[in-house]
Short mmCIF file of C-alpha atoms and ligand atoms in Angstrom, two decimals:
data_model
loop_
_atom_site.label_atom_id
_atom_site.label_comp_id
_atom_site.label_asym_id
_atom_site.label_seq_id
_atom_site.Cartn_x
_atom_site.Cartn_y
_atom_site.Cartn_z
CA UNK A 1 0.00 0.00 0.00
CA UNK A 2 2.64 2.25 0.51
CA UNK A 3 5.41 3.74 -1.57
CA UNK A 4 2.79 3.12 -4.63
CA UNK A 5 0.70 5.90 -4.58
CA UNK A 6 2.42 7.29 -8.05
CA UNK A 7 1.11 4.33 -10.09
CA UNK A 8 -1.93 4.02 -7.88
CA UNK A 9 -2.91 7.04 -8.99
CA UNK A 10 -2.29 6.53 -13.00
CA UNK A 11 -4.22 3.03 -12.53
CA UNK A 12 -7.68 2.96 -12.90
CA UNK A 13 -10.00 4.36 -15.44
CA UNK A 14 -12.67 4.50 -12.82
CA UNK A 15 -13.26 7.30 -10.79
CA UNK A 16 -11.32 7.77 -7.77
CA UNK A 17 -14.35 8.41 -5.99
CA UNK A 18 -15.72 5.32 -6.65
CA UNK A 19 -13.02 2.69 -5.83
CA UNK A 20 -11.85 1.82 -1.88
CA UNK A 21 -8.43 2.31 -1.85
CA UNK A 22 -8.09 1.54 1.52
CA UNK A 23 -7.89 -2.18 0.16
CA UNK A 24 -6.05 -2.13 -3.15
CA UNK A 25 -2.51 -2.71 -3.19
CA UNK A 26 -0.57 -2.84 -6.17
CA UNK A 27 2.51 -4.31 -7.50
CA UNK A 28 5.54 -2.60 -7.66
CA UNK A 29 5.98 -3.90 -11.30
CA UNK A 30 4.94 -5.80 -13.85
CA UNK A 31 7.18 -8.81 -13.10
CA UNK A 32 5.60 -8.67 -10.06
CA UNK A 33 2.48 -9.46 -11.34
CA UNK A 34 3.61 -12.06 -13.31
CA UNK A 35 5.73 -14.02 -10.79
CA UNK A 36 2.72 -13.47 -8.48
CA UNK A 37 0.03 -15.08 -10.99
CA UNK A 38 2.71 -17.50 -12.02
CA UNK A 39 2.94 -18.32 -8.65
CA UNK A 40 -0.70 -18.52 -8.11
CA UNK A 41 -0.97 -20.62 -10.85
CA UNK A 42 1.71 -23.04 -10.62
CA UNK A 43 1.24 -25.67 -7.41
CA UNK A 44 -0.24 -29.02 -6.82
CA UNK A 45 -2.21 -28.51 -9.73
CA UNK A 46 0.74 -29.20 -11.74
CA UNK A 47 2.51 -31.35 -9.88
CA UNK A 48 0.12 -33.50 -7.95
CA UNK A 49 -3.07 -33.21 -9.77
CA UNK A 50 -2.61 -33.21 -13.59
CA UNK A 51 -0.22 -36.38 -13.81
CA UNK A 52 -3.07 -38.08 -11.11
CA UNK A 53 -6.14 -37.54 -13.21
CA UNK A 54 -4.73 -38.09 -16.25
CA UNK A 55 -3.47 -41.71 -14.64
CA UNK A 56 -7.08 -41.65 -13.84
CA UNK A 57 -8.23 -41.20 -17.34
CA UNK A 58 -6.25 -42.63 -19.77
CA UNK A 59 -3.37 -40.51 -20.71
CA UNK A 60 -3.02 -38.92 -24.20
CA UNK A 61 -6.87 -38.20 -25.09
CA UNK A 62 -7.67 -36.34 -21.90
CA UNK A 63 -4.26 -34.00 -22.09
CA UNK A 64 -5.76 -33.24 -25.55
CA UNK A 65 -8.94 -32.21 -24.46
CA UNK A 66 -6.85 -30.73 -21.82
CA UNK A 67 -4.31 -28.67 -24.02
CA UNK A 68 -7.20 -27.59 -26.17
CA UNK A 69 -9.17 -26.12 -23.04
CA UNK A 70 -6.23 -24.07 -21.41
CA UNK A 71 -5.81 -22.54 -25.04
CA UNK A 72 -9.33 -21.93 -26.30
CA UNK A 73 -10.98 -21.16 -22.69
CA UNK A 74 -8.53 -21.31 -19.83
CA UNK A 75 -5.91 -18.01 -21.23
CA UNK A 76 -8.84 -16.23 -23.28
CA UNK A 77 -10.40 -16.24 -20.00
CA UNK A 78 -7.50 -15.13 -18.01
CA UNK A 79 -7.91 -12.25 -19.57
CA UNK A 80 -11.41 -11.21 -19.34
CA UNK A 81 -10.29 -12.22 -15.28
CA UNK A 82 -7.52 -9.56 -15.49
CA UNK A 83 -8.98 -6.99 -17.28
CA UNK A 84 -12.19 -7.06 -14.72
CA UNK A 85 -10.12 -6.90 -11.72
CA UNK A 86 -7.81 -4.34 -13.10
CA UNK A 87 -11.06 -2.00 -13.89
CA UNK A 88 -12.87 -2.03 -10.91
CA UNK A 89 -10.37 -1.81 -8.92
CA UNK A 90 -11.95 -3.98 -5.67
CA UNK A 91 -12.69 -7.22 -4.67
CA UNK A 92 -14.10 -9.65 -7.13
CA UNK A 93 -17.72 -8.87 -5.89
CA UNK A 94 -17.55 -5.04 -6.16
CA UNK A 95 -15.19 -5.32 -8.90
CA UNK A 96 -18.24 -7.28 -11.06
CA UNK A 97 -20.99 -4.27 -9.46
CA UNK A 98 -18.86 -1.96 -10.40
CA UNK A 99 -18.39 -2.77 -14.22
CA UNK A 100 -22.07 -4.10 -14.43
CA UNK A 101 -22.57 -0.52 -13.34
CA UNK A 102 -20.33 1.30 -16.12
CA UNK A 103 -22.23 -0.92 -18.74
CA UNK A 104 -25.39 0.14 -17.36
CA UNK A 105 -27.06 -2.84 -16.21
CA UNK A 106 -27.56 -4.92 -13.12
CA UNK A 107 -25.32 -5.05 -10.23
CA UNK A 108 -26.33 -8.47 -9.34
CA UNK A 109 -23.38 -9.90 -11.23
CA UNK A 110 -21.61 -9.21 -8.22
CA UNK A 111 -23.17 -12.84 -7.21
CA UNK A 112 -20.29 -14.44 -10.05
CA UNK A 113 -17.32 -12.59 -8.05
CA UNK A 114 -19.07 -14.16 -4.51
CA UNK A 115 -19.08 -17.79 -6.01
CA UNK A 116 -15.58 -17.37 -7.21
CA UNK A 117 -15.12 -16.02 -3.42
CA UNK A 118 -16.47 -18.91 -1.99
CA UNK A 119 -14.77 -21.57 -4.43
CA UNK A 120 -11.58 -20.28 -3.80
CA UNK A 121 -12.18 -20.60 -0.04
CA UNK A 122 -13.26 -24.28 -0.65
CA UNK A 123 -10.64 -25.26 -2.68
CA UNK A 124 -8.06 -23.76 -0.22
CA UNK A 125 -9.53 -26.34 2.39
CA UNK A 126 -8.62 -29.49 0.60
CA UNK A 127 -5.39 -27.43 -0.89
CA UNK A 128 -4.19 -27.23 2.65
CA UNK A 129 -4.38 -31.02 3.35
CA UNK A 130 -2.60 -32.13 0.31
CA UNK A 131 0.64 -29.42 0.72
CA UNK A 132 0.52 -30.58 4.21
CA UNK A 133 1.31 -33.62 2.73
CA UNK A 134 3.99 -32.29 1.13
CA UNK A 135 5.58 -30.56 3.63
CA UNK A 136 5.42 -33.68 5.89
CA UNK A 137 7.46 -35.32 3.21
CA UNK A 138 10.24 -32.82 3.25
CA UNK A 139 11.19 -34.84 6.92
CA UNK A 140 10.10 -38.28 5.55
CA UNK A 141 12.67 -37.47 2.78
CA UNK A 142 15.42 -35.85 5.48
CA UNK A 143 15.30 -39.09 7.12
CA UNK A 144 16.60 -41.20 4.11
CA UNK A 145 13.57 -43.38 4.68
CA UNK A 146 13.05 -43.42 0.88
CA UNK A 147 16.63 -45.48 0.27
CA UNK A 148 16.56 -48.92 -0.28
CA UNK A 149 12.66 -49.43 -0.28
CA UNK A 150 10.70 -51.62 -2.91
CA UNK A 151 7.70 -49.88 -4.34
CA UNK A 152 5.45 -51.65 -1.70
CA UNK A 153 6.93 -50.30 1.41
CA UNK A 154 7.00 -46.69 -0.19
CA UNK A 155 3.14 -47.28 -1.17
CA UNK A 156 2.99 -48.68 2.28
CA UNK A 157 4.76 -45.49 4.02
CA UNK A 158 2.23 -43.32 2.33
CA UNK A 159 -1.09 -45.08 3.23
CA UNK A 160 0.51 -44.90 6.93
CA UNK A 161 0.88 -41.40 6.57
CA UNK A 162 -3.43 -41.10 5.22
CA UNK A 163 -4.69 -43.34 7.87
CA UNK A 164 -3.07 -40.88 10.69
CA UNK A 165 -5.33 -37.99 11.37
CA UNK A 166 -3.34 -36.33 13.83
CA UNK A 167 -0.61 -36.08 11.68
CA UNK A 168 -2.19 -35.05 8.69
CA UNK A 169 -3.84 -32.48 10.72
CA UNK A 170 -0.69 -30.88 12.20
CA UNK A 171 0.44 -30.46 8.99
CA UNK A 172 -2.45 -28.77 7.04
CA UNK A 173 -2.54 -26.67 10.22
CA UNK A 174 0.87 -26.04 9.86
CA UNK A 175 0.36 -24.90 6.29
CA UNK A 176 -3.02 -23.03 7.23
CA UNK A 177 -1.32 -20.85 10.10
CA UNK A 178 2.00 -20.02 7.17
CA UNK A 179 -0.56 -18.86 4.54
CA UNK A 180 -2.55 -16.70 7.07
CA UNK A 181 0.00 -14.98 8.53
CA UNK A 182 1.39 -14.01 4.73
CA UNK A 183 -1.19 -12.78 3.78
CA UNK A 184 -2.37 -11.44 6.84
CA UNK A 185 1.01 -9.07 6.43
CA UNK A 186 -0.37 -8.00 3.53
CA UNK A 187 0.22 -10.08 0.17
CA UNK A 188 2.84 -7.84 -1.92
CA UNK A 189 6.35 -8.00 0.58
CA UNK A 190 7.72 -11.32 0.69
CA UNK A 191 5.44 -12.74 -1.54
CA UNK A 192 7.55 -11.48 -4.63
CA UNK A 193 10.77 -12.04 -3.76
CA UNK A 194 9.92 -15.81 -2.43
CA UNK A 195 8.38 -16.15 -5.95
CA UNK A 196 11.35 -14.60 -8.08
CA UNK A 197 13.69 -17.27 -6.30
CA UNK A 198 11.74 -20.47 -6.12
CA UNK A 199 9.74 -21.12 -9.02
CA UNK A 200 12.92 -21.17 -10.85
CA UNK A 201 14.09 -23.46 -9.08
CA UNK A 202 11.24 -25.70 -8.88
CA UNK A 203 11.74 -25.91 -12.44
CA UNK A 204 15.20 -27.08 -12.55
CA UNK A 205 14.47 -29.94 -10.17
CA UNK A 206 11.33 -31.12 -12.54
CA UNK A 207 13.77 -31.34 -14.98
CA UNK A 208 16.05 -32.91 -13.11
CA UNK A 209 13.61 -35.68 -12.26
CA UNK A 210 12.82 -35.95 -16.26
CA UNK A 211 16.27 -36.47 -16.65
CA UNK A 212 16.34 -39.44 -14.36
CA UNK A 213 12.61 -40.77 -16.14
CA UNK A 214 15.29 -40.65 -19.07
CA UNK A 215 17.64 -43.25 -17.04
CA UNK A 216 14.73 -45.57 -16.24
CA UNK A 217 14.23 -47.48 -19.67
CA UNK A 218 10.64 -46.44 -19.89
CA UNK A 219 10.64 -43.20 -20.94
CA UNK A 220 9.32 -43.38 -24.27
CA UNK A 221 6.52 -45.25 -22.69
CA UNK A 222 5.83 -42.67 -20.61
CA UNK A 223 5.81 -40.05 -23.52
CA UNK A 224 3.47 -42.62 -25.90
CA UNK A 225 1.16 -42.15 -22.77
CA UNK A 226 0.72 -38.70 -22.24
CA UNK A 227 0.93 -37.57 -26.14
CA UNK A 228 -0.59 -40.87 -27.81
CA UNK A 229 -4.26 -40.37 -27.93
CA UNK A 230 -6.45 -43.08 -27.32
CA UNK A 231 -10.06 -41.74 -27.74
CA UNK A 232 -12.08 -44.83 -26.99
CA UNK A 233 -10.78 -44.04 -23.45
CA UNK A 234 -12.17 -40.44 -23.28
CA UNK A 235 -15.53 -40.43 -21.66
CA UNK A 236 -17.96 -37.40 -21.67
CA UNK A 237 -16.54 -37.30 -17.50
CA UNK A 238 -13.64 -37.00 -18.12
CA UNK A 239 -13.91 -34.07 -20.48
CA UNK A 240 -15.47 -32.52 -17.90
CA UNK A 241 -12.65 -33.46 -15.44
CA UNK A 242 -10.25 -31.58 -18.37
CA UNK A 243 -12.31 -28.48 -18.00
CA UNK A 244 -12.35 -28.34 -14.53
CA UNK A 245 -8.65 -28.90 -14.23
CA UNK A 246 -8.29 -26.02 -16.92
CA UNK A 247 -9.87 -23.49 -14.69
CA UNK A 248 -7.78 -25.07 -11.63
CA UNK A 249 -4.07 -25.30 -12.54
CA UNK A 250 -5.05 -21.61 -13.71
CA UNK A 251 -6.47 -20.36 -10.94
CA UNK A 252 -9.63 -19.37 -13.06
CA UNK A 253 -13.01 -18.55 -11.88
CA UNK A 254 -12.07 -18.39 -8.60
CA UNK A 255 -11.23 -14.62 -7.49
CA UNK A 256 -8.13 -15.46 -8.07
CA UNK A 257 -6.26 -14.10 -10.91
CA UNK A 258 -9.14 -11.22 -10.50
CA UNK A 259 -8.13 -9.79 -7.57
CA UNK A 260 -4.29 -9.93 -8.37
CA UNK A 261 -5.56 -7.99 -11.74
CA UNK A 262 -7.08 -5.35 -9.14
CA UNK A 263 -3.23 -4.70 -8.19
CA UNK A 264 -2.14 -5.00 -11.91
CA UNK A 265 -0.73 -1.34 -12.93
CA UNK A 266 -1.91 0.00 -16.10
CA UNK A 267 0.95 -0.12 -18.34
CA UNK A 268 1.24 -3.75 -18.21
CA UNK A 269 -0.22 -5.71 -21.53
CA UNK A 270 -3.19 -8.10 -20.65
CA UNK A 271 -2.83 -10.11 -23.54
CA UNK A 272 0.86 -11.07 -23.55
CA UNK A 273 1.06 -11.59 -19.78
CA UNK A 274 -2.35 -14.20 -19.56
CA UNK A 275 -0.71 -15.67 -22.82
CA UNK A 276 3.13 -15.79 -21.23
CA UNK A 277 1.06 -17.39 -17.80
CA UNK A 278 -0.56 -20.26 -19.72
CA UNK A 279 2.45 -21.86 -21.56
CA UNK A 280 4.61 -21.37 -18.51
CA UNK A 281 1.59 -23.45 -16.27
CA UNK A 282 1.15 -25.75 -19.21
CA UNK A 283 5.11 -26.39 -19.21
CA UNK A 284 5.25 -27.31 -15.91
CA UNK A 285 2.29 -29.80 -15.49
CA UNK A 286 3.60 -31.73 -18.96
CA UNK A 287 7.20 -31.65 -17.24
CA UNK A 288 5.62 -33.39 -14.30
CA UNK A 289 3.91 -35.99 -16.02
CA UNK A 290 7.27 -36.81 -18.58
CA UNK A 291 9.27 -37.11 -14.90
CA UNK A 292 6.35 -39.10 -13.50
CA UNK A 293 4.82 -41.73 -15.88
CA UNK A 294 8.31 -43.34 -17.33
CA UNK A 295 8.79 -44.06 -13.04
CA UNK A 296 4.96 -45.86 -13.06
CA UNK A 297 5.60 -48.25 -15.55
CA UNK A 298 9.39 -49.35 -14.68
CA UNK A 299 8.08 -50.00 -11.24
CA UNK A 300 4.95 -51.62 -12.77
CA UNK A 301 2.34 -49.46 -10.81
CA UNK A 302 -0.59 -47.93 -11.71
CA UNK A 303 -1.17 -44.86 -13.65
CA UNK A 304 -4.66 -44.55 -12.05
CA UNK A 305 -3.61 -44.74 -8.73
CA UNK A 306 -4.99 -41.80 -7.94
CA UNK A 307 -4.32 -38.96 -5.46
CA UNK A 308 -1.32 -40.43 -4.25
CA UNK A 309 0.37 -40.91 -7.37
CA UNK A 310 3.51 -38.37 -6.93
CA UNK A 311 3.93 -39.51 -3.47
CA UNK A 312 4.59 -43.12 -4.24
CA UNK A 313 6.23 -43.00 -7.74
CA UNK A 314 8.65 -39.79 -7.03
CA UNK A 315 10.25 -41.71 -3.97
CA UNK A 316 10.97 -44.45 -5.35
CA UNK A 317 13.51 -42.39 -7.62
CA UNK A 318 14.97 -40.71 -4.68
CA UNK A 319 15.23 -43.71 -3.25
CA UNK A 320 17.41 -44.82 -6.23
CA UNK A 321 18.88 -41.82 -7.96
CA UNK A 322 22.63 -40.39 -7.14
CA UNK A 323 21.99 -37.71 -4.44
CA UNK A 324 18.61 -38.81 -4.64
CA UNK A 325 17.71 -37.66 -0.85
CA UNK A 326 19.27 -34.11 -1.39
CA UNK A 327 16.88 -34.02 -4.02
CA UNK A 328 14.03 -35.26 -2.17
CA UNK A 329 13.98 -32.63 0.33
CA UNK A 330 14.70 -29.92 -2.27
CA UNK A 331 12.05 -31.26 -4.23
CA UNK A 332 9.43 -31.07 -1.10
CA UNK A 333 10.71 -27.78 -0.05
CA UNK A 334 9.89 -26.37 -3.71
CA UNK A 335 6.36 -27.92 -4.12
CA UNK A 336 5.27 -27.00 -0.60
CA UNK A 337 6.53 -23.46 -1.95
CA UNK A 338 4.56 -23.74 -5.19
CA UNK A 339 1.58 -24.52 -2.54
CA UNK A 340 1.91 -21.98 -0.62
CA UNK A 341 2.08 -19.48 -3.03
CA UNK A 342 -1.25 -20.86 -4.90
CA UNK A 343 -2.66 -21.14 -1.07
CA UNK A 344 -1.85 -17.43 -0.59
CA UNK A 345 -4.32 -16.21 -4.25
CA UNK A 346 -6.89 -18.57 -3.07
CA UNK A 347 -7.21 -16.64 0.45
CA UNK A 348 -6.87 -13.22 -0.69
CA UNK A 349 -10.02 -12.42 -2.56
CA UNK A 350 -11.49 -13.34 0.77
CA UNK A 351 -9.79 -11.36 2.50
CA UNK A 352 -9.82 -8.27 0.59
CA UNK A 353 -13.69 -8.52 0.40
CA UNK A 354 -13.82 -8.65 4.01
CA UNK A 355 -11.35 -5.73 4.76
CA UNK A 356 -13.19 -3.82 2.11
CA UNK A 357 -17.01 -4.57 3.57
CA UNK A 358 -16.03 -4.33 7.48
CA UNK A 359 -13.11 -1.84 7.17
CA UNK A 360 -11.15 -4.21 10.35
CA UNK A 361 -7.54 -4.94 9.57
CA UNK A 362 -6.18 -7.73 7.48
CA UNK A 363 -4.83 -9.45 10.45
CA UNK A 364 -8.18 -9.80 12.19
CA UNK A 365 -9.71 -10.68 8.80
CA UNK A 366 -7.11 -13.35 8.30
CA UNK A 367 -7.47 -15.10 11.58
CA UNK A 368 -11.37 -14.97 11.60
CA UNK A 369 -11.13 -16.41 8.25
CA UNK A 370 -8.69 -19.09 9.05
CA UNK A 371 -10.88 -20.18 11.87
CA UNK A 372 -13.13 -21.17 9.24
CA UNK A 373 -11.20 -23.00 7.01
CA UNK A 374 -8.98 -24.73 9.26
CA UNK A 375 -12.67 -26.31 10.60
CA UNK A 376 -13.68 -27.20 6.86
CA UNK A 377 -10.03 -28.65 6.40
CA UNK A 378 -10.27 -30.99 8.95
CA UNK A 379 -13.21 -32.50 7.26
CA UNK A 380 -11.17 -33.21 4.08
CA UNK A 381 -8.08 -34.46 6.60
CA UNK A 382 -10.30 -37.00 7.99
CA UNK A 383 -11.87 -38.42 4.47
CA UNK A 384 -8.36 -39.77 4.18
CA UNK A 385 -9.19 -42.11 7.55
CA UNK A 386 -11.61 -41.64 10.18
CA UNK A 387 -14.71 -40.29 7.67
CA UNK A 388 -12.91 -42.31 4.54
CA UNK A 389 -16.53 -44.47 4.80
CA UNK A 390 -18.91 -41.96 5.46
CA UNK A 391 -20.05 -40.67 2.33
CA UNK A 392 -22.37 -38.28 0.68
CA UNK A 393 -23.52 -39.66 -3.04
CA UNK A 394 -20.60 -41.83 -3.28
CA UNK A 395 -18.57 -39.33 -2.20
CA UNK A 396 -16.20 -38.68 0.54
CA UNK A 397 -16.08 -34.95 2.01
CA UNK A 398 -12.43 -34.31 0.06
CA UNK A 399 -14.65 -35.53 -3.00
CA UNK A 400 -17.61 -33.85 -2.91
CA UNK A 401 -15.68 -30.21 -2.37
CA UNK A 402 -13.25 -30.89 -5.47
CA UNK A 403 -16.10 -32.62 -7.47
CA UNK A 404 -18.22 -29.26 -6.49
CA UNK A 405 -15.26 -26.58 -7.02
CA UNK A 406 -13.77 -27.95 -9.95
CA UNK A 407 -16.67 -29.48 -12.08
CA UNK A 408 -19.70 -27.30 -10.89
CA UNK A 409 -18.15 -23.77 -9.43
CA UNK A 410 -15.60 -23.07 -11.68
CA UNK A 411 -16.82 -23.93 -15.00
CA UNK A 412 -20.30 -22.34 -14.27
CA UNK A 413 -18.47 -19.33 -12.97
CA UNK A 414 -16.32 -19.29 -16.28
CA UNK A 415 -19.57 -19.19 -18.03
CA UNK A 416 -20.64 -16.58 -17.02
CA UNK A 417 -17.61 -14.11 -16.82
CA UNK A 418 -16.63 -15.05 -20.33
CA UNK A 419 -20.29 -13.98 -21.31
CA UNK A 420 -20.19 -10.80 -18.68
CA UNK A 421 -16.66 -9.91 -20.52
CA UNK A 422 -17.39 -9.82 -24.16
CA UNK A 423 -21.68 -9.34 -23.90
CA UNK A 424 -22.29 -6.83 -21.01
CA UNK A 425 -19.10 -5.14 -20.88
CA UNK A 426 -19.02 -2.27 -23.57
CA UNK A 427 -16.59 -3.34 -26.88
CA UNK A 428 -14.79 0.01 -25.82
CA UNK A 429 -14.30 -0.91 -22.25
CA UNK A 430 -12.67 -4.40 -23.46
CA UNK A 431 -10.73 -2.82 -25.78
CA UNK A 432 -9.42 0.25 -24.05
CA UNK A 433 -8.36 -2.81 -20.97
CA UNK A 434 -6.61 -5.31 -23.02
CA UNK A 435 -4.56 -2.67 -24.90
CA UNK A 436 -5.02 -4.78 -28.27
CA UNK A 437 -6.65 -1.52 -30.44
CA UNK A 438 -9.34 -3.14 -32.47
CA UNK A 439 -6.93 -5.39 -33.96
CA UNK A 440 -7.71 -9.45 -35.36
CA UNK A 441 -6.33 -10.34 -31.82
CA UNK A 442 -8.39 -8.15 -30.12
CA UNK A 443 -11.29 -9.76 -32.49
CA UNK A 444 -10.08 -13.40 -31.92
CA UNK A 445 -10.13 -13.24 -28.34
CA UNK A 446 -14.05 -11.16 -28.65
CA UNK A 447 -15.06 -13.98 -30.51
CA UNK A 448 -13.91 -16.98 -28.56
CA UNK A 449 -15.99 -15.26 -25.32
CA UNK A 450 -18.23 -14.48 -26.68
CA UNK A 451 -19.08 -18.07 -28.64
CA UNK A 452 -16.45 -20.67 -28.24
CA UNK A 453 -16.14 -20.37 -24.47
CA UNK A 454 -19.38 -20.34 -23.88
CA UNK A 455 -20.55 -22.82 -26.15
CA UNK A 456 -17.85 -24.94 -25.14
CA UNK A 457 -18.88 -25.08 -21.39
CA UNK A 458 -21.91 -25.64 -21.95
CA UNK A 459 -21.51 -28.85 -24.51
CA UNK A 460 -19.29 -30.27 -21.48
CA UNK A 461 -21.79 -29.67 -19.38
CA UNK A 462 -25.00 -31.24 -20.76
CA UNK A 463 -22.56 -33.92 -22.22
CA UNK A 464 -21.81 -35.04 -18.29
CA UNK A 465 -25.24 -34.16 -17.43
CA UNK A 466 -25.95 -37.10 -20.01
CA UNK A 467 -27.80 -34.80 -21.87
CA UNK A 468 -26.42 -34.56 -25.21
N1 LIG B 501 -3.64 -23.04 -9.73
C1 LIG B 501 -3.19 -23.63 -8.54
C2 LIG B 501 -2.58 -24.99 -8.79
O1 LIG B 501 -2.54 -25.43 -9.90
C3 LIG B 501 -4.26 -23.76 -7.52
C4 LIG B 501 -4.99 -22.51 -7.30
C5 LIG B 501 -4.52 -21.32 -6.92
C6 LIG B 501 -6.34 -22.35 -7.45
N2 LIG B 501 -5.52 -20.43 -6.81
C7 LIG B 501 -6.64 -21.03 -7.12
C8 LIG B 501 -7.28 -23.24 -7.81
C9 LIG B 501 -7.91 -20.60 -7.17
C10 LIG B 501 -8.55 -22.80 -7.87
C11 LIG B 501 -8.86 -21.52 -7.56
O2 LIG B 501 -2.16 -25.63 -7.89
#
């Protein structure tokens, strides 16, 4: 907030009168912004989701459908995200008012920035579990426990680690009470500078562990199964599951990327920087899964394994690789990094809205806040064990808030700001934001919101609905 009134000032288009200034921050530049989004974007999305589900459904087809919805929904979107935060200037409720305002209509789109709110805070509850799984493993890996262990005992250390609630509890805590008290000292300070440093390195480690896939003897195996293609394994689900990860490992549709475009200065070009986020996101999940899948099939496990897929197949080449326990722990230090950082976005629209609606200080926002989610976080702790039977529609509580988030919340929520960006919001207002003139990219990107994207999400959805 302070030392930033120069480009405060130049930022918004909006009267001053009308925005709260009291809770906008901005970055100091506009690498800033894009280590801070990167950072947002990049996490367990990448690393421990994407190579997971597509285990879970069948490789090659569903990163397809995958690729094609990060490039035809997922960055067009990003934009319309950015560009909405960036002109209102508030939290993503206010933020929607405020535009729906400019544009003359109703403010009740403000109800799309509050389920982007709310899905963010959900998500962060089951986000907190899983990096507290990671950061547990940072010891597990200190204590060369991963050397000289067959593929059993490592899939046996990790189902030890699920069926203890205590433990898994003191971790997510762990991580819960670290991303609170970030961002409860406000998210621009460290946040940058942990960014600048890490996700590099994160990075070189990935390919470090696709360099020892190389070693294994299976590597082409595990490139034939991410980039072969087998339709007759795509089903209409798990198209859907490819949407929803889309909007995930982006941090779409989810406050997210719209509040950190509320901080975005106004020099900084929209297009390019949405555009530069996507391939680098894309990058890193592909990465994971060429370092992941060669180690499934020379240990002969399986791809589908689910959740626990990086925590039984990456161990097993620590356990084996030169150095391999030096680059263990490095490996868990960097991914409960890339957590954190994703943890921090996913909190901060939150936060904001409440600093912004009850005018009390972040700190007391973040704790009241963290109350909450540390209560709806030990629900998803104990699906893993105590609650693993008790289920609602076939559905454990860690299911039924990533089955809601990711396959209801997000792509509805998608929906609807890619129709709120390019139908309700004025062609000059769109064009003025993105910086593109009324150029053919300017006219590409009108036309995929306002017909591809939205066409698109709603095929998926009837199509999973059964009904088409
Ligand atoms: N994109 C992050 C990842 O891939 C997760 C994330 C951060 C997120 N912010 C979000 C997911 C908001 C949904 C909504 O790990």
């Amino acid at each position: 907030m302070s030392g930033s009134s120069s480009i405060l000032s130049a930022g918004s288009s909006l009267e001053a009168a009308e925005k709260q200034p009291s809770t906008q921050l901005q970055w100091s530049t506009r690498l800033s912004f894009i280590l801070a989004a990167t950072g947002s974007a990049i996490g367990l999305g990448n690393i421990w989701k994407f190579p997971y589900i597509t285990g879970e459904n069948g490789g090659g087809a569903f990163v397809l459908v995958y690729l094609a919805c990060i490039l035809v929904i997922g960055i067009p979107l990003m934009m319309a995200e950015v560009m909405i935060g960036r002109r209102g200037q508030q939290s993503p409720p206010n933020a929607m008012a405020a535009l729906a305002k400019e544009a003359g209509t109703t403010p009740i789109w403000k109800v799309i920035g509050w389920m982007g709110v709310i899905a963010g805070f959900l998500i962060l509850s089951f986000y907190t579990v899983i990096a507290g799984w990671a950061v547990s493993y940072i010891s597990v890996a200190a204590d060369t426990t991963f050397v000289g262990k067959t593929p059993a005992d490592i899939g046996a250390m990790f189902e030890g680690m699920l069926s203890d609630p205590v433990r898994l509890l003191f971790w997510s805590t762990l991580v819960i009470v670290t991303t609170l008290f970030i961002v409860g000292k406000g998210v621009k300070s460290g946040l940058e500078k942990a960014v600048n440093i890490l996700m590099p390195c994160l990075l070189v480690l990935i390919i470090v562990m696709v360099g020892y896939a190389m070693t294994t003897g299976y590597f082409m195996q595990g490139v034939g199964f991410l980039f072969n293609p087998d339709f007759s394994k795509l089903t209409s689900k798990s198209i859907l599951v490819a949407l929803g990860h889309a909007f995930f490992t982006l941090s779409l549709a989810s406050g997210a990327i719209m509040t950190y475009g509320s901080y975005l200065p106004k020099s900084v070009s929209i297009a390019k920087t949405s555009i530069y986020i996507g391939i680098v996101d894309t990058a890193v999940a592909l990465l994971a899964g060429l370092a992941i899948f060669p180690i499934v099939f020379a240990n002969t496990l399986e791809p589908g394994a689910g959740p626990g897929l990086i925590f039984v197949t990456l161990p097993i080449a620590f356990g084996q690789m030169p150095l391999g326990t030096l680059v263990g722990i490095l490996f868990f230090i960097m991914l409960s990094i890339a957590a954190l950082t994703s943890a921090i976005s996913m909190i901060e629209p939150s936060v904001a809205r409440m600093v912004e609606k009850f005018n009390i200080s972040r700190f007391k926002a973040c704790s009241i806040l963290g109350l909450a989610l540390w209560l709806l976080s030990v629900g998803s702790a104990l699906s893993f064990n105590l609650w693993k039977e008790e289920k609602l529609f076939g559905r454990t509580f860690f299911d039924t808030i990533d089955h809601l988030t990711a396959n209801w919340m997000m792509p509805l929520g998608g929906l609807a700001i890619a129709i709120f960006s390019a139908w309700i919001i004025s062609k000059k207002v769109s064009q003025e934001e993105l910086g593109l003139g009324n150029g053919t990219m300017y006219n590409i990107w009108l036309f995929t919101m306002r017909f591809i994207t939205p066409v698109g999400i709603i095929i998926v959805f009837l199509n999973a609905l059964g009904i088409v």
